Short mmCIF file of C-alpha atoms in Angstrom, two decimals:
data_model
loop_
_atom_site.label_atom_id
_atom_site.label_comp_id
_atom_site.label_asym_id
_atom_site.label_seq_id
_atom_site.Cartn_x
_atom_site.Cartn_y
_atom_site.Cartn_z
CA MET A 1028 -21.17 -61.14 -79.22
CA LYS A 1029 -18.17 -63.47 -78.93
CA LYS A 1030 -16.27 -61.67 -81.66
CA TYR A 1031 -16.64 -58.40 -79.71
CA LYS A 1032 -15.58 -59.96 -76.42
CA TRP A 1033 -11.89 -59.02 -76.71
CA LEU A 1034 -12.78 -55.57 -77.97
CA PHE A 1035 -14.89 -54.93 -74.85
CA ILE A 1036 -12.16 -56.34 -72.64
CA THR A 1037 -9.54 -54.15 -74.32
CA LEU A 1038 -11.71 -51.06 -74.00
CA GLY A 1039 -12.36 -51.90 -70.36
CA ILE A 1040 -8.64 -52.25 -69.65
CA LEU A 1041 -7.92 -48.96 -71.40
CA LEU A 1042 -10.65 -47.24 -69.40
CA VAL A 1043 -9.26 -48.58 -66.12
CA LEU A 1044 -5.74 -47.50 -67.09
CA TYR A 1045 -7.00 -44.02 -67.99
CA LEU A 1046 -8.89 -43.68 -64.70
CA LEU A 1047 -5.81 -44.80 -62.76
CA ALA A 1048 -3.74 -42.28 -64.68
CA VAL A 1049 -6.23 -39.50 -63.89
CA LEU A 1050 -6.13 -40.41 -60.20
CA ILE A 1051 -2.39 -40.92 -59.80
CA VAL A 1052 -0.42 -39.09 -62.51
CA PRO A 1053 -1.59 -35.53 -61.66
CA LYS A 1054 -0.32 -35.86 -58.08
CA ILE A 1055 3.00 -37.22 -59.29
CA LEU A 1056 3.40 -34.33 -61.76
CA ASP A 1057 2.42 -31.76 -59.13
CA ALA A 1058 4.93 -33.14 -56.63
CA LYS A 1059 7.65 -33.35 -59.30
CA HIS A 1060 7.26 -29.84 -60.70
CA ASN A 1061 6.42 -27.78 -57.59
CA LYS A 1062 9.11 -28.57 -55.01
CA THR A 1063 10.51 -26.69 -52.04
CA LYS A 1064 14.14 -26.77 -50.93
CA GLN A 1065 13.03 -26.64 -47.29
CA VAL A 1066 9.92 -28.39 -46.06
CA PRO A 1067 7.63 -27.16 -43.29
CA PRO A 1068 7.45 -26.50 -40.43
CA TYR A 1069 9.79 -23.52 -40.65
CA THR A 1070 11.72 -21.95 -37.78
CA VAL A 1071 12.78 -18.31 -37.49
CA SER A 1072 14.02 -16.00 -34.76
CA ASN A 1073 11.59 -14.56 -32.23
CA LYS A 1074 12.20 -11.08 -33.67
CA ALA A 1075 11.30 -12.16 -37.21
CA LEU A 1076 8.28 -14.15 -36.04
CA LYS A 1077 6.96 -11.26 -33.93
CA LEU A 1078 7.26 -8.87 -36.87
CA TYR A 1079 5.65 -11.38 -39.24
CA LYS A 1080 2.69 -11.89 -36.94
CA SER A 1081 2.23 -8.12 -36.74
CA LEU A 1082 1.80 -7.78 -40.51
CA GLU A 1083 -1.79 -6.82 -41.26
CA PHE A 1084 -1.73 -7.37 -45.02
CA ILE A 1085 0.46 -9.96 -46.74
CA SER A 1086 0.03 -10.39 -50.48
CA ASP A 1087 1.66 -12.08 -53.45
CA LEU A 1088 1.28 -11.28 -57.16
CA HIS A 1089 1.76 -14.68 -58.78
CA CYS A 1090 0.68 -18.26 -58.16
CA ASP A 1091 -0.22 -20.94 -60.73
CA ALA A 1092 -2.04 -23.31 -58.36
CA LEU A 1093 -5.11 -23.44 -60.64
CA LEU A 1094 -3.05 -25.30 -63.24
CA TRP A 1095 -2.89 -28.42 -61.10
CA ARG A 1096 -5.62 -30.86 -60.13
CA ARG A 1097 -5.42 -29.99 -56.46
CA ASP A 1098 -8.39 -29.13 -54.24
CA LEU A 1099 -7.41 -25.68 -53.01
CA THR A 1100 -9.94 -25.81 -50.18
CA LYS A 1101 -7.93 -28.63 -48.54
CA LYS A 1102 -4.43 -28.57 -47.08
CA ASN A 1103 -2.24 -30.47 -49.51
CA GLU A 1104 1.07 -32.25 -49.01
CA VAL A 1105 2.28 -31.23 -52.48
CA GLY A 1106 2.80 -27.87 -54.13
CA HIS A 1107 3.12 -24.44 -52.59
CA VAL A 1108 -0.32 -22.88 -52.09
CA ASP A 1109 -3.85 -23.76 -51.02
CA PHE A 1110 -6.46 -21.90 -48.97
CA PRO A 1111 -5.65 -23.50 -45.57
CA ARG A 1112 -1.95 -22.77 -46.05
CA MET A 1113 -2.83 -19.18 -46.99
CA GLN A 1114 -4.67 -18.91 -43.67
CA GLU A 1115 -1.77 -20.49 -41.82
CA ALA A 1116 0.60 -17.97 -43.46
CA ASN A 1117 -1.70 -15.03 -42.66
CA MET A 1118 -1.83 -14.32 -46.41
CA ALA A 1119 -4.54 -11.76 -47.16
CA LEU A 1120 -4.50 -11.71 -50.97
CA GLN A 1121 -3.06 -14.04 -53.60
CA ALA A 1122 -3.04 -13.54 -57.36
CA PHE A 1123 -4.17 -16.79 -59.01
CA THR A 1124 -2.64 -16.72 -62.46
CA ILE A 1125 -3.70 -18.95 -65.34
CA VAL A 1126 -1.40 -20.87 -67.68
CA THR A 1127 -2.94 -22.11 -70.94
CA LYS A 1128 0.09 -23.15 -73.01
CA SER A 1129 3.70 -24.12 -72.28
CA PRO A 1130 6.12 -25.31 -74.98
CA VAL A 1131 7.98 -28.58 -74.57
CA GLY A 1132 11.60 -27.75 -73.82
CA GLN A 1133 10.62 -24.37 -72.33
CA ASN A 1134 13.63 -22.17 -71.58
CA PHE A 1135 14.52 -18.54 -70.85
CA SER A 1136 16.21 -17.86 -74.19
CA LYS A 1137 14.26 -19.00 -77.26
CA ASN A 1138 10.94 -20.82 -77.67
CA SER A 1139 8.80 -21.39 -80.74
CA SER A 1140 5.03 -20.96 -80.69
CA ASP A 1141 4.87 -24.08 -82.89
CA ALA A 1142 6.50 -26.34 -80.29
CA MET A 1143 4.48 -29.17 -78.79
CA ASP A 1144 2.39 -27.99 -75.85
CA ASN A 1145 2.80 -29.41 -72.34
CA ILE A 1146 -0.57 -28.13 -71.10
CA THR A 1147 -2.57 -30.13 -73.63
CA LEU A 1148 -1.22 -33.38 -72.22
CA LEU A 1149 -1.66 -32.10 -68.67
CA ASN A 1150 -5.35 -31.37 -69.32
CA ILE A 1151 -5.85 -34.88 -70.73
CA VAL A 1152 -4.19 -36.75 -67.85
CA GLN A 1153 -5.96 -34.53 -65.32
CA GLY A 1154 -9.31 -35.55 -66.77
CA LYS A 1155 -10.23 -31.96 -67.68
CA PRO A 1156 -13.20 -31.41 -70.05
CA ILE A 1157 -12.56 -32.37 -73.67
CA SER A 1158 -13.33 -28.77 -74.63
CA ASN A 1159 -10.08 -27.81 -72.86
CA TRP A 1160 -7.96 -30.13 -74.95
CA ARG A 1161 -7.88 -27.95 -78.06
CA SER A 1162 -9.01 -24.49 -76.92
CA LEU A 1163 -6.71 -22.13 -75.01
CA PHE A 1164 -9.67 -19.85 -74.32
CA LYS A 1165 -11.64 -22.73 -72.77
CA ARG A 1166 -8.67 -23.55 -70.55
CA ALA A 1167 -8.58 -19.97 -69.28
CA GLN A 1168 -12.34 -19.88 -68.77
CA TYR A 1169 -12.28 -23.22 -66.95
CA GLN A 1170 -9.60 -22.09 -64.48
CA CYS A 1171 -11.52 -18.87 -63.78
CA GLN A 1172 -14.60 -20.92 -63.00
CA GLN A 1173 -12.56 -23.28 -60.83
CA LEU A 1174 -11.55 -20.47 -58.49
CA HIS A 1175 -15.20 -19.43 -58.17
CA GLU A 1176 -16.13 -23.02 -57.29
CA TYR A 1177 -13.37 -23.24 -54.68
CA ALA A 1178 -14.55 -19.93 -53.20
CA GLU A 1179 -18.12 -21.26 -52.90
CA ASP A 1180 -16.85 -24.45 -51.24
CA PHE A 1181 -14.86 -22.39 -48.72
CA ASP A 1182 -18.04 -20.72 -47.45
CA ASP A 1183 -17.56 -17.02 -46.69
CA ASP A 1184 -13.85 -17.29 -45.90
CA PHE A 1185 -12.60 -16.68 -49.45
CA ILE A 1186 -13.39 -13.52 -51.42
CA ILE A 1187 -12.70 -13.22 -55.14
CA VAL A 1188 -11.60 -9.64 -55.72
CA LYS A 1189 -13.11 -8.23 -58.90
CA GLY A 1190 -13.35 -4.60 -57.85
CA LYS A 1191 -12.70 -2.07 -55.12
CA THR A 1192 -15.86 -3.02 -53.22
CA ASP A 1193 -14.70 -6.66 -52.95
CA PHE A 1194 -11.25 -5.53 -51.85
CA GLN A 1195 -12.60 -3.21 -49.18
CA GLU A 1196 -14.85 -6.03 -47.95
CA LEU A 1197 -11.76 -8.26 -47.63
CA ILE A 1198 -9.93 -5.60 -45.62
CA GLU A 1199 -12.88 -5.00 -43.28
CA LYS A 1200 -13.59 -8.69 -42.68
CA ARG A 1201 -9.94 -9.39 -41.87
CA LYS A 1202 -10.03 -6.77 -39.13
CA VAL A 1203 -12.20 -9.14 -37.11
CA ASP A 1204 -11.27 -12.52 -38.63
CA ARG A 1205 -7.89 -13.21 -40.20
CA LYS A 1206 -9.13 -16.52 -41.53
CA VAL A 1207 -10.84 -14.54 -44.29
CA ILE A 1208 -8.61 -14.58 -47.37
CA GLY A 1209 -8.91 -13.35 -50.92
CA GLY A 1210 -7.63 -13.78 -54.44
CA PHE A 1211 -7.83 -12.24 -57.86
CA LEU A 1212 -7.47 -13.78 -61.30
CA GLY A 1213 -4.79 -13.16 -63.90
CA VAL A 1214 -3.58 -14.96 -67.01
CA GLU A 1215 -0.13 -15.50 -68.53
CA GLY A 1216 -0.23 -14.72 -72.24
CA GLY A 1217 -2.86 -13.21 -74.50
CA HIS A 1218 -2.74 -16.30 -76.74
CA CYS A 1219 -5.72 -17.50 -74.64
CA LEU A 1220 -7.78 -14.85 -76.50
CA GLU A 1221 -7.21 -16.83 -79.71
CA GLY A 1222 -6.99 -13.62 -81.71
CA ASN A 1223 -10.48 -12.49 -80.72
CA LEU A 1224 -10.89 -9.23 -78.77
CA GLU A 1225 -14.33 -10.32 -77.57
CA SER A 1226 -12.64 -13.13 -75.64
CA LEU A 1227 -11.11 -10.50 -73.36
CA ASP A 1228 -14.55 -9.24 -72.37
CA LYS A 1229 -15.74 -12.80 -71.80
CA LEU A 1230 -12.84 -13.54 -69.47
CA TYR A 1231 -13.38 -10.21 -67.73
CA ASN A 1232 -16.95 -11.34 -67.05
CA GLU A 1233 -15.49 -14.54 -65.55
CA GLY A 1234 -13.57 -12.38 -63.07
CA LEU A 1235 -10.22 -11.97 -64.84
CA ARG A 1236 -8.55 -8.71 -63.78
CA MET A 1237 -4.92 -9.07 -64.96
CA LEU A 1238 -3.38 -10.21 -68.23
CA GLY A 1239 0.18 -10.45 -69.52
CA PRO A 1240 0.49 -9.99 -73.30
CA THR A 1241 2.92 -12.90 -73.73
CA HIS A 1242 4.25 -15.90 -71.85
CA PHE A 1243 7.16 -18.07 -73.07
CA PHE A 1244 6.62 -17.62 -76.83
CA ASP A 1245 5.53 -14.99 -79.33
CA ASN A 1246 1.80 -14.75 -80.00
CA GLU A 1247 -0.82 -12.61 -81.74
CA LEU A 1248 -0.14 -9.71 -79.35
CA GLY A 1249 3.60 -9.49 -79.91
CA GLY A 1250 6.99 -10.78 -78.84
CA SER A 1251 7.95 -12.69 -75.72
CA ALA A 1252 11.14 -12.12 -73.74
CA HIS A 1253 11.77 -15.81 -74.48
CA GLY A 1254 10.47 -15.90 -78.05
CA ILE A 1255 12.05 -15.56 -81.47
CA THR A 1256 11.09 -12.19 -82.95
CA GLY A 1257 11.66 -9.78 -80.05
CA GLU A 1258 9.01 -7.56 -81.60
CA GLY A 1259 6.78 -5.09 -79.82
CA LEU A 1260 2.99 -4.95 -79.79
CA THR A 1261 1.14 -5.95 -82.92
CA ASP A 1262 -1.96 -4.06 -83.99
CA PHE A 1263 -4.03 -6.68 -82.18
CA GLY A 1264 -1.83 -6.30 -79.12
CA LYS A 1265 -2.47 -2.56 -79.10
CA GLN A 1266 -6.23 -3.19 -79.33
CA VAL A 1267 -6.01 -5.54 -76.33
CA VAL A 1268 -4.05 -3.00 -74.26
CA GLN A 1269 -6.53 -0.27 -75.13
CA ARG A 1270 -9.48 -2.48 -74.19
CA MET A 1271 -7.81 -3.51 -70.93
CA ASN A 1272 -7.44 0.15 -70.03
CA GLU A 1273 -11.12 0.72 -70.80
CA LEU A 1274 -12.10 -2.21 -68.58
CA GLY A 1275 -9.72 -1.22 -65.79
CA MET A 1276 -7.71 -4.45 -66.04
CA PHE A 1277 -4.11 -4.66 -64.84
CA ILE A 1278 -1.44 -5.14 -67.50
CA ASP A 1279 1.23 -7.63 -66.42
CA LEU A 1280 4.60 -7.10 -68.13
CA ALA A 1281 6.18 -10.36 -66.90
CA HIS A 1282 7.58 -12.35 -69.85
CA SER A 1283 7.04 -9.47 -72.30
CA SER A 1284 9.81 -8.51 -74.71
CA PRO A 1285 11.60 -5.23 -73.92
CA ALA A 1286 9.96 -3.82 -77.07
CA ILE A 1287 6.48 -4.64 -75.73
CA ILE A 1288 7.33 -3.02 -72.40
CA ASP A 1289 8.43 0.12 -74.24
CA ASP A 1290 5.29 0.14 -76.39
CA ILE A 1291 2.97 -0.22 -73.40
CA LEU A 1292 4.79 2.48 -71.44
CA LYS A 1293 4.19 4.79 -74.40
CA MET A 1294 0.54 3.77 -74.75
CA THR A 1295 -0.65 4.17 -71.18
CA ASP A 1296 -0.05 6.32 -68.14
CA LYS A 1297 -1.82 3.79 -65.90
CA PRO A 1298 0.29 1.93 -63.31
CA LEU A 1299 1.62 -1.40 -64.55
CA ILE A 1300 2.46 -4.69 -62.84
CA VAL A 1301 5.33 -7.10 -63.32
CA SER A 1302 3.85 -10.00 -61.41
CA HIS A 1303 6.96 -12.20 -61.10
CA THR A 1304 10.44 -11.26 -62.16
CA GLY A 1305 14.05 -10.80 -61.25
CA VAL A 1306 16.26 -7.85 -62.17
CA LYS A 1307 19.29 -7.70 -64.42
CA GLY A 1308 21.11 -5.79 -61.69
CA THR A 1309 21.53 -9.04 -59.73
CA MET A 1310 20.85 -11.73 -62.38
CA ASP A 1311 21.37 -10.73 -66.01
CA ASN A 1312 19.26 -12.80 -68.38
CA SER A 1313 16.37 -12.35 -70.80
CA ARG A 1314 13.92 -13.26 -68.01
CA ASN A 1315 14.69 -10.22 -65.88
CA LEU A 1316 13.98 -6.47 -65.92
CA SER A 1317 16.56 -3.87 -66.91
CA ASP A 1318 17.29 -0.97 -64.58
CA GLU A 1319 15.72 1.38 -67.13
CA HIS A 1320 12.43 -0.51 -67.08
CA VAL A 1321 12.48 -0.85 -63.29
CA LYS A 1322 12.76 2.93 -62.96
CA LYS A 1323 10.05 3.67 -65.53
CA ILE A 1324 7.56 1.19 -64.03
CA ALA A 1325 8.23 2.54 -60.53
CA LYS A 1326 7.90 6.16 -61.69
CA ASN A 1327 4.54 5.25 -63.21
CA GLY A 1328 3.26 3.96 -59.85
CA GLY A 1329 3.59 0.29 -60.78
CA LEU A 1330 4.48 -2.87 -58.87
CA ILE A 1331 7.44 -5.18 -59.37
CA GLY A 1332 6.93 -8.64 -57.88
CA ILE A 1333 10.23 -10.35 -57.13
CA ALA A 1334 10.10 -14.07 -57.91
CA PHE A 1335 11.44 -16.79 -55.62
CA PHE A 1336 13.24 -19.24 -57.92
CA LYS A 1337 16.75 -19.77 -59.28
CA GLY A 1338 17.16 -17.92 -62.56
CA ALA A 1339 14.98 -15.05 -61.52
CA VAL A 1340 17.21 -14.55 -58.47
CA SER A 1341 20.68 -15.73 -57.50
CA SER A 1342 21.45 -18.59 -55.13
CA PRO A 1343 20.91 -19.14 -52.26
CA GLU A 1344 17.42 -18.05 -53.22
CA ILE A 1345 16.22 -16.45 -49.98
CA GLN A 1346 19.26 -14.19 -49.99
CA GLY A 1347 18.88 -13.72 -53.74
CA ILE A 1348 15.27 -12.57 -53.39
CA VAL A 1349 16.29 -9.90 -50.91
CA ASP A 1350 19.35 -8.94 -52.99
CA ALA A 1351 17.00 -8.23 -55.92
CA MET A 1352 14.70 -6.21 -53.66
CA LYS A 1353 17.68 -4.26 -52.33
CA HIS A 1354 18.73 -3.42 -55.91
CA VAL A 1355 15.24 -2.20 -56.82
CA LYS A 1356 15.12 -0.13 -53.64
CA LYS A 1357 18.47 1.47 -54.51
CA ILE A 1358 17.46 2.56 -58.02
CA ALA A 1359 13.70 3.06 -57.75
CA GLY A 1360 12.61 3.20 -54.10
CA ILE A 1361 10.65 0.90 -51.83
CA ASP A 1362 7.08 1.65 -52.97
CA CYS A 1363 7.18 -0.53 -56.09
CA ILE A 1364 8.55 -3.71 -54.49
CA SER A 1365 6.25 -6.65 -53.82
CA LEU A 1366 6.20 -10.43 -53.60
CA GLY A 1367 5.93 -12.26 -56.93
CA SER A 1368 6.71 -15.82 -55.88
CA ASP A 1369 5.64 -17.83 -58.98
CA TYR A 1370 4.40 -20.47 -56.56
CA ASP A 1371 3.18 -23.65 -58.27
CA GLY A 1372 4.64 -22.42 -61.55
CA SER A 1373 6.68 -25.58 -62.21
CA VAL A 1374 9.54 -24.13 -60.16
CA THR A 1375 11.45 -25.10 -57.04
CA THR A 1376 11.17 -22.43 -54.37
CA PRO A 1377 13.07 -22.16 -51.08
CA PHE A 1378 9.84 -22.61 -49.07
CA ASP A 1379 6.10 -22.91 -49.55
CA ILE A 1380 3.70 -20.13 -48.59
CA THR A 1381 3.92 -20.99 -44.87
CA GLY A 1382 7.66 -20.25 -44.99
CA LEU A 1383 7.29 -16.53 -45.68
CA PRO A 1384 8.63 -15.69 -42.18
CA LEU A 1385 12.01 -16.88 -43.51
CA LEU A 1386 11.89 -14.02 -46.01
CA VAL A 1387 11.15 -11.52 -43.23
CA GLU A 1388 14.16 -12.83 -41.33
CA GLU A 1389 16.42 -12.27 -44.36
CA LEU A 1390 14.99 -8.78 -44.92
CA LEU A 1391 15.88 -7.94 -41.32
CA ALA A 1392 19.34 -9.42 -41.80
CA GLN A 1393 19.87 -7.18 -44.83
CA LYS A 1394 18.90 -4.08 -42.80
CA PHE A 1395 15.44 -3.34 -44.20
CA THR A 1396 13.36 -1.35 -41.70
CA GLU A 1397 10.10 -2.67 -40.28
CA ASP A 1398 8.10 -0.16 -42.34
CA GLU A 1399 9.93 -1.23 -45.50
CA ILE A 1400 9.24 -4.88 -44.71
CA LYS A 1401 5.55 -4.15 -44.20
CA ALA A 1402 5.47 -2.39 -47.56
CA ILE A 1403 7.19 -5.25 -49.40
CA MET A 1404 5.15 -8.00 -47.74
CA GLY A 1405 1.84 -6.54 -48.85
CA GLU A 1406 1.15 -2.93 -48.01
CA ASN A 1407 2.39 -1.78 -51.42
CA ILE A 1408 -0.07 -4.12 -53.11
CA LYS A 1409 -2.84 -2.99 -50.76
CA ARG A 1410 -2.23 0.65 -51.67
CA PHE A 1411 -2.05 -0.19 -55.39
CA MET A 1412 -5.36 -2.06 -55.27
CA LEU A 1413 -7.15 0.71 -53.38
CA GLN A 1414 -5.90 3.28 -55.89
CA ASN A 1415 -6.48 1.32 -59.08
CA LEU A 1416 -9.35 -1.14 -58.67
CA ARG A 1417 -12.70 0.11 -59.93
#
């Protein structure tokens, strides 16, 4: 036994170091990557606050909170979103979007699918199941299941929206109790399917209702707006789009190459979503939508979620968010505009979810009417869900 003594001691030290890393490092990473320029509590004018409190349905199309090891049933001091802060913000519905792969050195312009992956290391230091370490599908499945577990732990105050019946239940319950909140599941990038169409059905059965073909790199479905090829849908990508239409899933065009957007617009007459984006009309880069695509998506009855971070919108960001909304309104009308924050997406935002009254104040300052503000803050999403959920 003596000759194994130092081996046991070494293994013990390594185990302690790993456990400490699992306890401490995830919080450090969360705090580092999901910052706000202003910290709560937030102050606005009486006029803005009165209007905000009158809003019956506030909703946002993009939040990556499931990526982080943060108990969403508790109010956290880091990050942008959790269930108590949703209640505090009077948020009715939040899209919880899943990230399964992110290339080291990620940028707006050009990323390789072969680059080292940030999310693998994140899963290891977060103490996620070993099955997550190598499988993108398992990562997506795990995050779906996480939201279900959080919903169970939050008693009857959180509803996962998988269909129209769930959504109508959310609306009815909030008429008598605004503490009732809801969420639906989406995923960034069809690479989580690992080239297998059956994986889409499996994730649908886990509650997934929205999928974007690509994220920051090209994959089996086609080209990313930030990839190398710029190509449109592959044959597999077309199969996925067709199957999504059959299932009644929402197609999210955020991060897709212009060629993919064109291909999908040709393939389907169903309304589409761009969950988090800016527009080239106010910030011209590969990340953002062209005027042509804004008009086509709006004409098709779709939603365009305006993101909250520098790069998607101009600085200062609160003004930049509303500038982008004003541009979309000018060329395509008000009915397609929605919130697409990208909360907890490794971005710095001007405020966390409880600071949304600041956005209402800026909308008022830029001469949006109260009805237009209600539409942007959630009524457009509410109408879209009622019309398109099955």
